[in-house]
Amino acid sequence: MGVVKAFLSAGLLPRVITGTSAGGLIAALVCTRTDEELKLLLVPDLANKITACEEPYSVWIKRVWKTGARFDSILCISVLSFYGQFCY
């Protein structure tokens, strides 16, 4: 997130951005927002909104055992809804 913010501030944001894991989410966010929107979004509090593994192991191990799913689909949807509609 810091590198993207530095490039944005310098007017050097590349046209193509990629990443893995949380970096993929940042790349998707960057590719679906205008520069003006990014300047408002790229703040330290953004890191608090990117939470995929906030549940304790005891919760997700029981879920995996019972349903085969690592993540709670409702929780994932609520976290990802922050990003809006995008395709990457």
CSV table of C-alpha atoms in Angstrom, one decimal:
chain,number,residue,atom,x,y,z
A,1,MET,CA,0.0,0.0,0.0
A,2,GLY,CA,2.9,2.4,0.8
A,3,VAL,CA,4.5,1.9,-2.6
A,4,VAL,CA,1.2,2.5,-4.4
A,5,LYS,CA,0.7,5.7,-2.4
A,6,ALA,CA,4.2,6.9,-3.1
A,7,PHE,CA,3.7,6.3,-6.9
A,8,LEU,CA,0.3,8.0,-6.8
A,9,SER,CA,1.8,11.0,-5.0
A,10,ALA,CA,4.6,11.3,-7.6
A,11,GLY,CA,2.2,10.9,-10.5
A,12,LEU,CA,3.9,7.6,-11.5
A,13,LEU,CA,1.2,5.1,-10.9
A,14,PRO,CA,1.7,2.3,-13.5
A,15,ARG,CA,-1.1,1.2,-15.9
A,16,VAL,CA,-0.7,-2.4,-14.9
A,17,ILE,CA,-0.6,-3.6,-11.3
A,18,THR,CA,-0.6,-7.1,-9.9
A,19,GLY,CA,-0.1,-8.8,-6.6
A,20,THR,CA,-0.7,-11.9,-4.6
A,21,SER,CA,-2.8,-12.3,-1.4
A,22,ALA,CA,-3.4,-8.9,0.1
A,23,GLY,CA,-1.3,-7.4,-2.7
A,24,GLY,CA,-3.9,-8.7,-5.1
A,25,LEU,CA,-6.6,-7.0,-3.2
A,26,ILE,CA,-4.7,-3.7,-3.3
A,27,ALA,CA,-4.0,-4.2,-7.0
A,28,ALA,CA,-7.8,-4.7,-7.6
A,29,LEU,CA,-8.6,-1.6,-5.5
A,30,VAL,CA,-6.1,0.5,-7.4
A,31,CYS,CA,-7.3,-0.7,-10.8
A,32,THR,CA,-10.9,0.1,-10.1
A,33,ARG,CA,-10.6,3.5,-8.6
A,34,THR,CA,-9.7,7.0,-9.9
A,35,ASP,CA,-6.6,8.8,-8.7
A,36,GLU,CA,-8.9,11.1,-6.7
A,37,GLU,CA,-10.6,8.2,-5.0
A,38,LEU,CA,-7.3,6.5,-4.2
A,39,LYS,CA,-6.0,9.6,-2.5
A,40,LEU,CA,-9.0,9.3,-0.1
A,41,LEU,CA,-8.7,5.5,0.3
A,42,LEU,CA,-5.0,5.0,0.8
A,43,VAL,CA,-4.8,5.8,4.5
A,44,PRO,CA,-3.5,3.7,7.3
A,45,ASP,CA,-7.0,2.7,8.4
A,46,LEU,CA,-7.3,0.8,5.1
A,47,ALA,CA,-5.2,-2.0,6.6
A,48,ASN,CA,-7.9,-2.6,9.2
A,49,LYS,CA,-10.5,-3.2,6.4
A,50,ILE,CA,-8.4,-5.9,4.8
A,51,THR,CA,-9.0,-8.7,7.2
A,52,ALA,CA,-9.5,-12.3,6.0
A,53,CYS,CA,-8.1,-14.3,8.9
A,54,GLU,CA,-9.5,-12.5,11.9
A,55,GLU,CA,-11.2,-15.6,13.4
A,56,PRO,CA,-9.3,-17.8,15.9
A,57,TYR,CA,-8.0,-21.1,14.7
A,58,SER,CA,-10.5,-23.0,16.9
A,59,VAL,CA,-13.4,-21.4,14.9
A,60,TRP,CA,-12.1,-22.1,11.5
A,61,ILE,CA,-10.8,-25.6,12.2
A,62,LYS,CA,-14.3,-26.6,13.4
A,63,ARG,CA,-15.8,-25.0,10.2
A,64,VAL,CA,-13.3,-26.9,8.0
A,65,TRP,CA,-14.1,-30.1,9.7
A,66,LYS,CA,-17.8,-29.6,9.5
A,67,THR,CA,-18.3,-28.0,6.1
A,68,GLY,CA,-14.9,-28.2,4.3
A,69,ALA,CA,-14.8,-24.4,4.1
A,70,ARG,CA,-11.9,-22.4,5.5
A,71,PHE,CA,-13.7,-19.0,5.5
A,72,ASP,CA,-17.2,-18.0,6.5
A,73,SER,CA,-18.8,-16.9,3.2
A,74,ILE,CA,-20.9,-14.2,4.9
A,75,LEU,CA,-17.9,-12.7,6.6
A,76,CYS,CA,-15.9,-12.8,3.3
A,77,ILE,CA,-18.8,-11.0,1.4
A,78,SER,CA,-18.9,-8.3,4.1
A,79,VAL,CA,-15.2,-7.8,3.9
A,80,LEU,CA,-15.0,-7.8,0.1
A,81,SER,CA,-18.1,-5.6,-0.3
A,82,PHE,CA,-15.8,-2.7,0.7
A,83,TYR,CA,-14.1,-3.1,-2.6
A,84,GLY,CA,-17.3,-2.7,-4.6
A,85,GLN,CA,-17.8,-4.4,-8.0
A,86,PHE,CA,-14.7,-5.1,-9.9
A,87,CYS,CA,-13.2,-7.8,-12.1
A,88,TYR,CA,-9.6,-8.8,-12.0
